[in-house]
XYZ file of C-alpha atoms in Angstrom:
757
model
C 49.723 0.229 -3.541
C 49.419 -3.296 -5.013
C 48.455 -5.370 -1.821
C 49.496 -8.842 -3.622
C 52.896 -8.110 -2.222
C 51.540 -8.879 1.135
C 48.946 -11.537 1.130
C 50.163 -13.095 4.462
C 49.098 -10.201 6.178
C 45.989 -9.164 4.369
C 43.222 -10.148 6.534
C 39.950 -10.963 4.943
C 38.726 -7.548 4.989
C 41.718 -5.961 3.393
C 43.624 -4.801 6.240
C 47.264 -5.359 7.717
C 47.606 -5.510 11.169
C 51.391 -5.600 12.574
C 53.028 -6.094 15.999
C 56.459 -4.773 15.584
C 57.890 -7.040 18.439
C 57.226 -9.714 16.088
C 60.295 -9.531 13.914
C 58.631 -10.300 10.511
C 55.970 -7.707 11.166
C 58.743 -5.192 11.902
C 60.308 -6.261 8.651
C 56.880 -5.524 6.573
C 56.202 -2.271 8.716
C 60.013 -0.934 7.847
C 58.578 -1.496 3.939
C 55.558 -0.051 4.339
C 57.236 3.290 5.807
C 58.989 3.332 2.515
C 55.721 3.380 0.704
C 55.737 6.418 -1.573
C 52.591 9.075 -0.922
C 51.991 6.995 2.358
C 49.964 8.864 5.262
C 51.564 8.233 8.776
C 49.306 8.407 11.629
C 50.943 8.211 14.875
C 48.853 9.489 17.953
C 49.668 6.738 20.210
C 50.352 9.513 23.250
C 46.935 10.851 23.150
C 45.541 7.220 23.511
C 48.138 6.153 26.250
C 47.167 9.517 28.337
C 43.499 8.101 27.726
C 44.601 4.518 29.062
C 46.116 6.248 32.270
C 43.050 8.335 33.028
C 41.171 5.143 32.650
C 42.956 3.323 34.928
C 42.979 5.931 37.446
C 39.160 6.933 37.240
C 39.235 9.300 41.018
C 42.344 10.956 40.178
C 42.171 14.585 38.289
C 45.692 15.084 36.252
C 46.713 18.448 35.186
C 48.083 18.779 31.519
C 51.810 18.499 32.841
C 51.178 15.736 35.072
C 49.496 13.738 32.160
C 52.211 14.863 29.813
C 54.788 13.313 32.735
C 53.071 10.383 33.238
C 52.829 9.332 29.295
C 56.451 9.948 29.526
C 57.185 7.450 32.383
C 54.985 5.342 30.703
C 57.234 4.842 27.475
C 60.084 4.656 29.047
C 58.690 1.357 30.140
C 57.344 0.706 26.780
C 59.038 1.296 24.108
C 57.214 4.144 22.349
C 57.650 2.838 18.432
C 57.147 -0.854 19.706
C 54.290 -0.287 21.615
C 51.038 -1.235 20.429
C 50.363 -2.446 16.859
C 50.490 -0.336 13.780
C 47.202 -1.281 11.256
C 47.758 -0.342 7.424
C 44.258 0.598 5.305
C 45.364 0.141 1.686
C 42.432 1.644 0.439
C 43.731 5.086 2.086
C 47.114 3.935 1.826
C 47.521 5.067 5.878
C 49.341 3.820 8.524
C 47.775 4.283 11.985
C 49.690 3.647 15.306
C 46.867 2.273 18.044
C 47.085 0.779 21.640
C 47.381 -3.298 22.069
C 43.970 -4.932 21.404
C 42.509 -5.141 25.185
C 43.806 -1.839 25.916
C 42.274 -0.531 22.910
C 39.192 -1.662 23.620
C 39.122 -0.444 27.260
C 40.011 2.792 25.972
C 37.017 2.668 23.359
C 34.102 1.077 25.192
C 34.849 2.965 28.391
C 31.824 5.651 28.010
C 29.395 2.696 27.522
C 30.084 1.792 31.338
C 27.670 1.399 33.033
C 25.108 1.452 30.148
C 26.741 -1.523 29.023
C 28.880 -3.237 32.342
C 32.514 -4.570 31.955
C 31.146 -8.433 32.152
C 28.450 -7.642 29.776
C 30.805 -6.392 27.155
C 32.951 -9.356 27.543
C 29.994 -11.584 26.962
C 28.959 -9.653 23.834
C 32.844 -10.078 22.512
C 31.992 -14.158 22.414
C 28.847 -13.355 19.957
C 28.628 -13.562 16.310
C 26.054 -11.341 14.370
C 24.874 -11.775 10.902
C 23.752 -9.202 8.831
C 22.325 -9.559 5.556
C 21.511 -6.519 3.638
C 23.556 -3.673 3.649
C 21.636 -0.547 3.072
C 19.718 -0.633 5.745
C 22.098 -3.172 7.589
C 24.944 -0.792 7.355
C 23.274 1.605 10.084
C 22.724 -1.558 12.225
C 26.597 -2.922 11.773
C 27.637 0.344 12.321
C 25.728 0.914 15.757
C 26.874 -2.738 16.624
C 30.471 -2.074 16.043
C 30.456 1.215 17.985
C 29.074 -0.486 21.054
C 31.044 -3.256 19.884
C 28.007 -5.183 20.459
C 29.555 -8.282 19.017
C 33.006 -9.949 18.692
C 32.553 -10.801 15.206
C 30.437 -9.100 12.437
C 29.069 -11.442 9.193
C 28.044 -8.995 6.300
C 26.567 -10.303 3.430
C 25.448 -8.048 0.422
C 25.906 -8.772 -3.262
C 25.419 -5.265 -4.750
C 27.637 -2.456 -5.157
C 26.633 1.520 -4.083
C 24.795 3.488 -6.571
C 24.135 7.335 -6.146
C 20.375 6.437 -5.400
C 21.426 4.655 -2.499
C 23.303 7.914 -1.071
C 20.114 9.352 0.422
C 20.509 6.977 3.492
C 24.179 4.884 3.235
C 27.293 6.662 4.739
C 29.373 7.052 1.687
C 31.396 8.641 -0.170
C 30.726 9.801 -4.379
C 34.253 8.298 -4.797
C 32.722 4.850 -3.426
C 30.294 4.447 -6.302
C 30.718 0.667 -7.728
C 32.388 -0.451 -4.994
C 30.558 -3.493 -2.955
C 28.255 -2.138 -0.219
C 29.542 -4.889 1.598
C 32.975 -3.168 1.347
C 31.857 -0.042 2.314
C 30.188 -1.280 5.322
C 33.457 -3.663 6.590
C 35.722 -0.558 5.259
C 33.965 1.565 7.663
C 33.819 -0.623 10.732
C 37.697 -1.712 10.715
C 38.369 2.302 10.359
C 36.991 2.114 13.764
C 37.666 -0.948 15.308
C 40.706 -3.223 13.479
C 40.478 -5.596 16.135
C 36.920 -6.332 15.277
C 36.456 -9.427 13.155
C 34.564 -8.671 10.002
C 33.775 -11.614 7.654
C 32.343 -10.791 4.096
C 29.835 -12.245 1.971
C 30.148 -10.062 -1.132
C 28.082 -12.554 -3.185
C 25.538 -11.747 -0.677
C 23.461 -15.099 0.613
C 22.414 -17.892 -1.762
C 21.591 -21.685 -1.321
C 25.449 -22.773 -1.603
C 26.886 -20.361 0.800
C 24.326 -19.946 3.632
C 25.619 -23.002 5.502
C 29.067 -21.410 5.664
C 27.712 -17.414 6.671
C 25.467 -19.560 9.341
C 28.557 -21.952 10.740
C 31.974 -21.290 9.333
C 33.957 -20.014 12.306
C 31.434 -20.521 14.691
C 27.862 -20.890 15.062
C 25.998 -17.407 14.207
C 24.294 -15.949 17.711
C 21.878 -13.584 16.000
C 20.707 -12.559 12.483
C 19.901 -9.196 11.603
C 17.472 -9.665 7.849
C 17.623 -6.419 6.005
C 18.058 -7.916 2.295
C 15.289 -6.903 -0.737
C 15.029 -10.481 -1.992
C 12.137 -12.134 -0.474
C 13.188 -15.736 -1.303
C 16.439 -15.005 0.726
C 14.281 -13.669 3.676
C 12.371 -16.901 3.935
C 15.568 -19.053 3.403
C 17.129 -17.215 6.244
C 14.369 -17.756 8.662
C 14.192 -21.360 7.543
C 17.789 -22.052 8.238
C 17.619 -20.349 11.670
C 15.045 -21.948 12.707
C 16.520 -25.214 11.824
C 19.150 -24.116 13.938
C 17.153 -22.230 16.599
C 18.822 -18.790 15.705
C 16.849 -15.185 16.692
C 16.300 -13.324 13.518
C 15.593 -9.413 13.999
C 14.510 -7.298 10.866
C 13.701 -3.468 10.532
C 12.158 -2.023 7.848
C 12.529 1.570 8.104
C 9.189 2.909 8.215
C 7.338 3.416 11.636
C 10.472 2.054 13.196
C 8.867 -1.150 12.962
C 11.008 -4.012 14.226
C 10.073 -7.623 14.047
C 11.476 -10.020 16.321
C 11.491 -13.774 15.731
C 12.742 -16.057 18.609
C 13.521 -19.094 16.985
C 16.125 -20.075 19.551
C 13.153 -20.228 22.002
C 10.335 -21.125 19.802
C 11.756 -23.321 17.327
C 8.355 -24.328 15.956
C 7.307 -20.475 15.738
C 5.547 -19.962 11.875
C 8.098 -17.368 9.965
C 6.965 -13.904 9.746
C 4.478 -14.574 12.454
C 2.352 -16.066 9.966
C 1.569 -13.261 7.649
C 3.165 -15.131 4.949
C 1.304 -18.278 5.100
C 2.787 -21.672 3.990
C 5.538 -20.480 1.470
C 8.675 -22.049 0.086
C 11.584 -19.536 -0.630
C 11.893 -21.377 -4.088
C 8.238 -19.914 -4.837
C 9.556 -16.120 -4.367
C 12.687 -16.052 -6.651
C 12.615 -13.384 -9.781
C 9.573 -11.742 -8.516
C 8.556 -8.518 -10.487
C 8.535 -5.160 -8.502
C 4.409 -5.548 -8.435
C 4.980 -9.138 -6.967
C 7.663 -7.693 -4.313
C 4.898 -5.069 -3.020
C 2.130 -7.759 -3.339
C 4.414 -10.303 -0.808
C 5.989 -7.586 0.959
C 2.616 -5.685 1.992
C 1.780 -9.835 3.458
C 4.844 -9.394 5.484
C 3.884 -5.678 6.683
C 0.517 -5.484 6.559
C -1.125 -2.505 4.384
C -2.499 -0.710 7.875
C 0.859 -0.533 9.445
C 2.645 1.501 7.230
C 3.086 5.328 7.599
C 0.927 7.899 5.721
C 4.034 8.466 3.288
C 4.412 5.264 2.752
C 1.259 4.670 2.000
C 1.003 7.725 -0.514
C 4.242 6.123 -2.434
C 3.123 2.608 -2.755
C 0.987 4.236 -5.375
C 3.917 5.628 -7.112
C 6.027 2.772 -7.702
C 6.430 1.831 -11.196
C 5.057 5.292 -12.142
C 7.148 8.162 -10.905
C 9.244 6.183 -8.772
C 10.979 2.585 -9.507
C 10.964 1.295 -5.645
C 9.889 1.696 -1.970
C 11.372 4.913 0.067
C 13.646 4.801 2.575
C 14.920 7.852 4.562
C 18.235 8.044 6.266
C 16.468 9.230 9.343
C 14.535 5.945 9.377
C 17.507 4.022 8.365
C 19.216 5.307 11.328
C 16.637 4.842 13.676
C 16.627 1.199 12.467
C 20.239 1.285 13.415
C 19.497 2.003 16.773
C 16.839 -0.317 17.171
C 18.655 -3.109 15.492
C 21.548 -2.577 17.955
C 19.650 -2.174 21.044
C 17.712 -5.196 20.600
C 20.622 -7.182 19.446
C 22.264 -6.684 22.674
C 19.136 -7.348 24.936
C 18.673 -10.211 23.234
C 22.403 -11.695 23.224
C 22.411 -10.565 26.907
C 19.240 -12.628 27.656
C 17.671 -9.429 28.638
C 14.588 -9.962 26.287
C 12.729 -13.178 25.422
C 9.580 -11.767 23.523
C 8.673 -12.344 19.555
C 6.163 -10.216 18.142
C 6.175 -6.806 15.934
C 7.456 -3.425 17.799
C 7.024 0.099 16.593
C 8.887 3.502 17.420
C 6.878 5.889 15.114
C 8.581 9.077 15.517
C 5.489 10.717 13.409
C 3.175 9.587 16.974
C 6.082 10.758 19.078
C 6.513 14.078 17.727
C 2.817 14.899 15.924
C 2.665 16.901 12.994
C -0.965 17.893 12.066
C -1.416 17.249 8.245
C -5.103 18.279 8.880
C -8.217 15.983 8.708
C -11.018 14.714 6.188
C -14.150 13.276 7.553
C -14.509 10.357 6.059
C -17.768 9.021 7.957
C -20.093 7.598 5.792
C -24.068 8.678 5.657
C -25.780 6.011 6.704
C -29.089 7.105 8.652
C -32.055 7.453 6.549
C -34.044 10.552 6.203
C -35.805 11.893 9.135
C -39.421 12.423 7.852
C -41.976 14.710 9.312
C -45.224 12.973 10.709
C -47.289 14.627 8.028
C -46.394 12.992 4.769
C -48.435 15.003 2.397
C -47.448 18.192 3.805
C -43.648 17.471 4.168
C -43.787 16.063 0.568
C -46.312 18.500 -0.902
C -48.214 15.591 -2.182
C -51.598 16.022 -4.019
C -54.439 14.568 -2.348
C -56.273 13.971 -5.945
C -53.808 11.107 -6.828
C -55.572 7.912 -5.773
C -55.220 4.452 -6.466
C -58.382 2.474 -7.210
C -56.662 -0.344 -6.014
C -55.489 -0.437 -2.418
C -52.483 -2.561 -1.823
C -52.635 -4.705 1.135
C -49.179 -4.412 3.423
C -47.492 -7.507 2.183
C -48.427 -6.680 -1.743
C -46.661 -2.941 -1.014
C -43.497 -4.313 0.747
C -42.864 -7.065 -2.057
C -42.848 -4.393 -4.475
C -40.991 -1.706 -2.654
C -38.146 -4.363 -2.098
C -37.963 -5.595 -5.889
C -37.668 -1.775 -6.441
C -35.041 -1.305 -3.945
C -32.997 -4.142 -5.602
C -32.262 -1.774 -8.775
C -29.077 -0.630 -9.098
C -27.550 2.717 -7.481
C -24.330 4.808 -7.279
C -21.941 3.405 -4.805
C -25.013 1.369 -3.633
C -26.157 4.475 -1.935
C -30.143 3.239 -2.424
C -31.163 7.347 -2.835
C -34.758 6.590 -2.836
C -37.577 7.414 -0.274
C -40.759 5.454 -0.971
C -44.132 7.319 0.361
C -47.387 5.604 0.337
C -50.396 7.673 1.028
C -53.528 7.278 2.318
C -54.807 7.197 -1.578
C -53.310 3.849 -2.315
C -50.594 5.783 -4.302
C -46.891 4.908 -4.018
C -44.431 8.206 -4.677
C -40.477 8.343 -5.170
C -38.387 10.724 -3.743
C -35.113 12.077 -4.169
C -33.016 11.192 -0.867
C -30.563 13.942 -1.923
C -28.321 13.426 1.590
C -27.547 9.971 0.128
C -26.587 10.700 -3.183
C -24.601 13.842 -3.083
C -21.379 13.230 -4.881
C -18.971 14.104 -7.361
C -20.395 11.081 -9.400
C -24.241 12.602 -9.136
C -23.782 15.460 -11.590
C -27.428 17.307 -11.271
C -28.309 13.799 -9.958
C -28.152 12.054 -13.602
C -26.546 9.112 -11.762
C -29.819 9.078 -9.562
C -32.275 9.259 -12.135
C -30.422 6.295 -13.957
C -31.150 4.173 -10.779
C -34.965 5.903 -10.480
C -35.586 4.916 -14.046
C -34.394 0.738 -13.027
C -36.327 0.964 -9.718
C -39.020 2.062 -11.366
C -38.879 -0.431 -14.260
C -38.742 -3.266 -11.340
C -41.906 -1.687 -10.161
C -43.561 -2.085 -13.482
C -42.414 -5.627 -14.180
C -43.329 -6.762 -10.995
C -46.756 -5.485 -11.169
C -46.748 -7.238 -14.919
C -46.268 -10.510 -12.495
C -48.624 -9.928 -10.235
C -51.672 -8.978 -12.690
C -51.561 -5.256 -11.371
C -52.488 -2.801 -13.750
C -50.523 0.065 -12.556
C -49.809 3.413 -14.211
C -46.185 5.242 -13.374
C -46.603 8.992 -13.668
C -43.044 10.920 -13.512
C -43.130 14.788 -12.516
C -39.225 15.256 -12.789
C -39.206 18.436 -15.608
C -35.846 20.016 -13.896
C -32.346 18.377 -12.664
C -32.005 18.107 -8.964
C -36.034 18.230 -8.371
C -36.889 15.909 -5.256
C -40.122 14.387 -6.684
C -39.566 11.858 -9.425
C -42.904 9.605 -9.967
C -46.051 8.364 -8.564
C -47.281 4.741 -9.283
C -51.396 4.847 -9.313
C -52.479 0.838 -8.982
C -55.791 0.773 -10.718
C -57.056 -3.070 -10.428
C -55.878 -6.729 -10.215
C -56.430 -9.595 -12.318
C -55.853 -13.482 -11.781
C -52.880 -13.862 -13.548
C -50.025 -11.752 -14.994
C -50.236 -9.193 -17.687
C -48.592 -9.532 -21.042
C -45.522 -7.680 -22.059
C -42.550 -7.773 -24.563
C -40.201 -7.458 -21.825
C -42.016 -10.019 -19.439
C -39.214 -12.972 -19.584
C -36.897 -10.986 -17.744
C -39.228 -11.114 -14.552
C -37.826 -14.482 -13.380
C -34.477 -13.227 -13.566
C -34.723 -9.855 -11.913
C -33.579 -10.931 -8.609
C -30.616 -12.691 -9.892
C -29.583 -8.988 -11.374
C -26.111 -8.255 -10.135
C -22.927 -6.337 -10.217
C -19.956 -8.757 -11.762
C -16.770 -7.084 -10.876
C -14.935 -10.077 -11.698
C -11.863 -10.007 -13.843
C -11.395 -13.207 -15.842
C -9.541 -13.907 -19.155
C -11.521 -12.192 -21.925
C -14.055 -14.270 -23.597
C -16.214 -13.247 -27.137
C -19.772 -12.887 -26.809
C -22.156 -13.811 -29.850
C -23.041 -10.610 -31.836
C -26.519 -12.017 -31.603
C -26.109 -11.026 -27.999
C -24.919 -7.634 -28.931
C -27.992 -7.085 -31.412
C -30.411 -8.053 -28.576
C -28.867 -5.540 -26.238
C -28.783 -3.031 -29.080
C -32.839 -3.423 -29.978
C -33.853 -3.038 -26.044
C -31.833 0.130 -26.058
C -33.178 1.488 -29.536
C -36.331 0.732 -28.441
C -36.112 2.746 -25.798
C -34.819 5.544 -28.132
C -31.139 5.189 -27.449
C -28.370 4.386 -29.353
C -25.796 1.282 -27.615
C -22.230 1.466 -29.330
C -20.000 -1.519 -28.617
C -16.457 -1.882 -28.495
C -15.048 -5.645 -28.462
C -11.608 -5.110 -30.115
C -8.713 -5.550 -27.783
C -7.038 -2.166 -28.833
C -10.302 -0.041 -28.247
C -10.460 -1.650 -24.665
C -7.375 -1.047 -24.092
C -8.038 2.686 -24.957
C -10.986 2.944 -22.591
C -8.315 1.607 -19.836
C -5.870 4.495 -20.216
C -8.948 6.552 -20.513
C -10.645 5.477 -17.064
C -7.476 5.033 -15.118
C -6.802 9.199 -15.387
C -10.073 9.829 -14.244
C -9.667 7.216 -11.335
C -6.754 9.525 -10.945
C -8.753 12.726 -11.091
C -11.294 11.231 -8.545
C -8.718 10.278 -5.917
C -7.237 13.360 -5.884
C -10.474 15.583 -5.997
C -11.282 16.460 -2.565
C -15.026 15.528 -3.323
C -14.694 13.169 -4.882
C -12.032 11.434 -2.727
C -14.524 12.029 0.232
C -17.846 10.337 -2.215
C -15.171 7.246 -2.748
C -14.503 6.838 1.135
C -18.331 7.155 1.897
C -19.143 4.638 -0.944
C -16.731 1.832 0.155
C -17.581 -0.593 3.171
C -14.049 -1.541 3.892
C -14.840 -4.996 5.776
C -17.809 -7.240 5.198
C -18.743 -6.278 8.654
C -19.316 -3.002 8.207
C -21.269 -3.794 4.911
C -23.616 -6.236 6.541
C -24.271 -3.268 9.376
C -24.738 0.019 6.940
C -26.236 -2.505 4.222
C -25.280 -0.023 1.588
C -22.082 0.998 -0.319
C -19.864 -1.088 -2.329
C -18.258 -4.163 -0.389
C -14.735 -4.364 -0.744
C -14.902 -7.614 -1.079
C -16.857 -7.308 -4.527
C -13.683 -6.044 -6.287
C -11.533 -8.559 -7.846
C -8.438 -7.310 -6.964
C -4.590 -8.546 -6.351
C -3.501 -8.209 -3.013
C -1.042 -4.916 -4.416
C -3.973 -3.540 -5.940
C -6.198 -4.172 -2.707
C -3.759 -2.734 -0.409
C -3.681 0.417 -2.687
C -7.206 0.776 -2.647
C -7.071 0.453 1.463
C -4.539 2.714 1.537
C -7.014 5.420 0.301
C -8.993 5.142 3.729
C -5.896 7.530 4.746
C -6.857 11.007 4.957
C -3.319 11.934 5.686
C -1.891 9.948 2.715
C -3.959 11.237 0.406
C -4.086 14.845 1.095
C -0.186 14.312 0.744
C -0.780 12.575 -2.585
C -3.157 15.513 -3.679
C -0.720 18.265 -2.190
C 1.903 17.138 -4.329
C -0.069 15.754 -7.586
C 1.299 12.183 -6.976
C -1.201 9.171 -6.814
C -0.522 7.872 -11.032
C -0.615 4.819 -9.289
C -4.515 5.126 -9.418
C -4.336 5.103 -13.182
C -3.277 1.279 -13.126
C -6.099 -0.143 -10.529
C -8.763 -1.014 -13.109
C -6.854 -1.816 -15.506
C -7.518 -5.307 -14.983
C -11.658 -4.569 -15.098
C -10.941 -3.027 -18.294
C -8.737 -5.127 -20.050
C -10.762 -8.475 -18.796
C -13.520 -6.973 -20.565
C -15.287 -8.713 -23.278
C -16.775 -5.376 -24.345
C -17.489 -2.078 -23.414
C -20.439 -0.251 -24.302
C -21.663 2.986 -24.442
C -25.248 4.201 -24.237
C -26.185 7.807 -26.079
C -29.273 9.925 -26.422
C -30.041 12.630 -28.578
C -30.502 15.170 -25.435
C -29.309 15.876 -22.015
C -32.440 16.008 -19.933
C -34.157 14.333 -16.723
C -36.257 12.428 -18.751
C -33.392 10.935 -20.908
C -31.696 9.703 -17.599
C -34.720 8.499 -16.366
C -35.629 6.414 -19.158
C -32.156 5.381 -19.652
C -32.284 3.600 -16.115
C -35.365 1.773 -17.624
C -33.664 0.655 -20.920
C -30.117 -0.023 -18.740
C -32.142 -2.279 -16.126
C -33.759 -4.188 -19.058
C -30.208 -4.836 -20.798
C -28.510 -5.751 -17.446
C -31.056 -8.511 -16.474
C -30.870 -9.577 -20.047
C -27.043 -10.056 -19.884
C -27.225 -11.636 -16.608
C -29.651 -14.036 -17.694
C -27.732 -15.245 -20.380
C -24.539 -15.634 -18.342
C -22.690 -12.438 -19.192
C -21.472 -10.226 -16.438
C -22.453 -6.482 -16.196
C -20.515 -3.618 -14.766
C -21.090 -0.086 -14.933
C -18.173 1.968 -15.475
C -19.569 5.414 -15.695
C -17.590 7.742 -13.602
C -15.654 9.087 -16.439
C -18.752 10.749 -18.110
C -20.141 12.063 -14.783
C -16.799 13.599 -14.582
C -16.531 14.837 -18.048
C -20.722 16.425 -17.817
C -19.260 18.095 -14.656
C -16.438 19.646 -16.814
C -18.108 20.799 -19.807
C -21.881 21.211 -18.373
C -21.674 22.231 -14.912
C -19.065 24.247 -12.542
C -15.899 24.206 -13.597
C -14.757 25.115 -9.904
C -15.059 21.380 -8.807
C -11.641 20.847 -10.345
C -8.512 22.386 -9.730
C -6.358 23.350 -12.708
C -4.278 20.342 -12.291
C -7.438 17.754 -12.654
C -9.568 19.658 -15.063
C -6.102 19.162 -17.094
C -6.476 15.728 -16.918
C -10.100 15.472 -17.843
C -9.614 17.485 -20.779
C -6.622 15.392 -21.559
C -9.026 11.971 -21.163
C -12.288 13.451 -22.685
C -10.189 14.507 -26.267
C -8.923 10.565 -26.075
C -12.184 9.558 -25.290
C -13.878 11.620 -28.432
C -11.457 10.169 -30.627
C -11.988 6.354 -29.613
C -15.932 6.611 -29.652
C -16.311 8.773 -32.551
C -19.955 9.639 -31.982
C -22.332 11.952 -33.541
C -22.063 15.436 -32.794
C -25.864 15.460 -31.295
C -24.968 12.144 -29.527
C -24.583 12.504 -25.528
C -22.775 10.043 -23.692
C -25.396 8.776 -21.002
C -23.865 5.578 -19.829
C -20.823 3.167 -19.667
C -20.576 -0.514 -18.661
C -18.491 -3.486 -18.944
C -19.796 -6.920 -20.353
C -17.520 -10.019 -19.536
C -18.259 -13.737 -19.453
C -17.241 -15.309 -16.180
C -18.013 -18.039 -14.311
C -16.721 -17.311 -10.758
C -18.963 -16.943 -7.426
C -20.127 -12.986 -6.760
C -20.623 -11.445 -3.833
C -23.931 -9.551 -3.773
C -23.983 -5.976 -2.538
C -26.566 -5.553 0.790
C -29.973 -3.489 0.584
C -31.404 -1.380 3.214
C -34.379 -2.793 4.841
C -37.687 -1.859 2.874
C -39.257 -0.129 5.630
C -36.211 1.894 6.233
C -36.787 3.465 2.725
C -40.370 3.769 3.156
C -42.953 5.884 4.783
C -46.482 4.850 5.175
C -49.094 7.194 6.128
């Protein structure tokens, strides 16, 4: 049908409503009846019978009695001329319906007395604006079904796509239509007397005043749009006009209520967004949308599967997921809340949840994530417990002050995950022994204790340099001959001079205390070749080779390789549990345990920080693991690598306990040397430890899927570094030039790590 023939009769939503008792309407009705292929639906008797029953609620009619009453009714009211006819051009359908007042009475009779007649009349005077019609369509439908208002203003510029049809009620024949058109048609097919005003270009700066005020001021705004700038703009105008705003997020039944009508000074989004202007939020990328979106919702309030899905955005999915069940729940919550606000039965602002997963429990399994922070319990007899020989004695007996000072400096050494796996034992013979406290270090990234051995080497180097400073002659004897032995080394103190003892690395002594891990990600800056040469000389003197990669393409290659291994670590059960044990999720936890890695030391944007916090949700991670998701983990450390001035690989000619112990000594020297020259130093060795696990250890540590990812990563690693066949990769680290303030990691109290007999 060409509806342009009847422009005066087509309302704003595209229907034609005709009263046959009006001459012009009767003439047009005759013309419509002549349309080819017209579908004519005339069930006026059924509607009148319902009207009769409504007016006689206490009377029971037999079928014959009711039929007679309907006939009597039409003897008074001409059948064809009674009521109205509504034409739906998109269906080429003409429908006979009751007059407006009677139609509304019959259609809403089942609302009584959950909504009283007086309340229904009050709601009929209200105007509700809905922006965004993916989720908003369900709210609009629920409002229309209950007749929770007299006018709906629907705004959405978008058209229906096939991917919208997991949550929107529409036909595949509607693909390409405006969402506002689909929603308006659905409502008008339910109730053609309900006023529906459509803003099919969405909301913008030019039309927002019309949306709020043209034809009467809005009484309530429902925000379900995706554009963050429009979300802010809606609230700015609503606050100015003192109009309440509600928003459903279709996740965990989260509903926001902002009563700007009662609290005109109330902060937008409860203050979660801070002081932000809508113009600052235009044309955002998906990552930026997620970042600001998480400021609104908060990562901690998201459902398990939404947290898991965040890791997949721009990886296996292009946007955040929404389910019909959650959207329909939002329709119910939105309609219910709107009614209570408009009837003055609710005055609160705030954030509310109706979480179906909590109400209907689904057990997904639990993974223990409690950190190991308690020190080892030591027996009273140190010699018996540790199998110490009484033959080892020191010619010089340290004072308690000297002992504590030495151990404190030793404990400042770096360790994997800052778990500080050392146990010091000071015997009556004046010998300081170093043992491996395995309960603190057992992890996927401590293959055969190699990571801990590097830490022990660094701690022993700190002791050596500190003794030089104190003028103490000391002999360090290493005991470990096989991987995973607990007895590492002993230090005998032979004598003390009045001045410090000279050594080729004594220049590092003043800088030991300032050594730290620098995780800041600032733009790449070049490092002088002379610095690389100095670090290479330190490595070579200890028997190691330092390979330096400072070209941008090389660094991007490392970023890709490391990203794959980050993914493996997070989906591997052991790797995941280790990671959660290492991280201190807030500063107070780090301050309390004095170990682990404080989340504040990571230089991450809001989206990546949120993704990292999501890891602390065992259910979300199990879902990711079970479904081989989590590809988003591959990008978390991108900035760590891409901001690097250089990536450095330390290699050796053999894979032995002493190799790693000596590597720790060399690494500590290089680390302090780099920090002394204002160059940041950060270990990025996790991938190497996992390579070692797969190639030299138990391949059952990994699932076939994880093994495949590791093998792929290692192949790319080999092609990138081009090391000799007999070279063993020992340690990988990042160098970068930064000027920002770095948060230092805590250390456990000396007396917690030291046993004095």
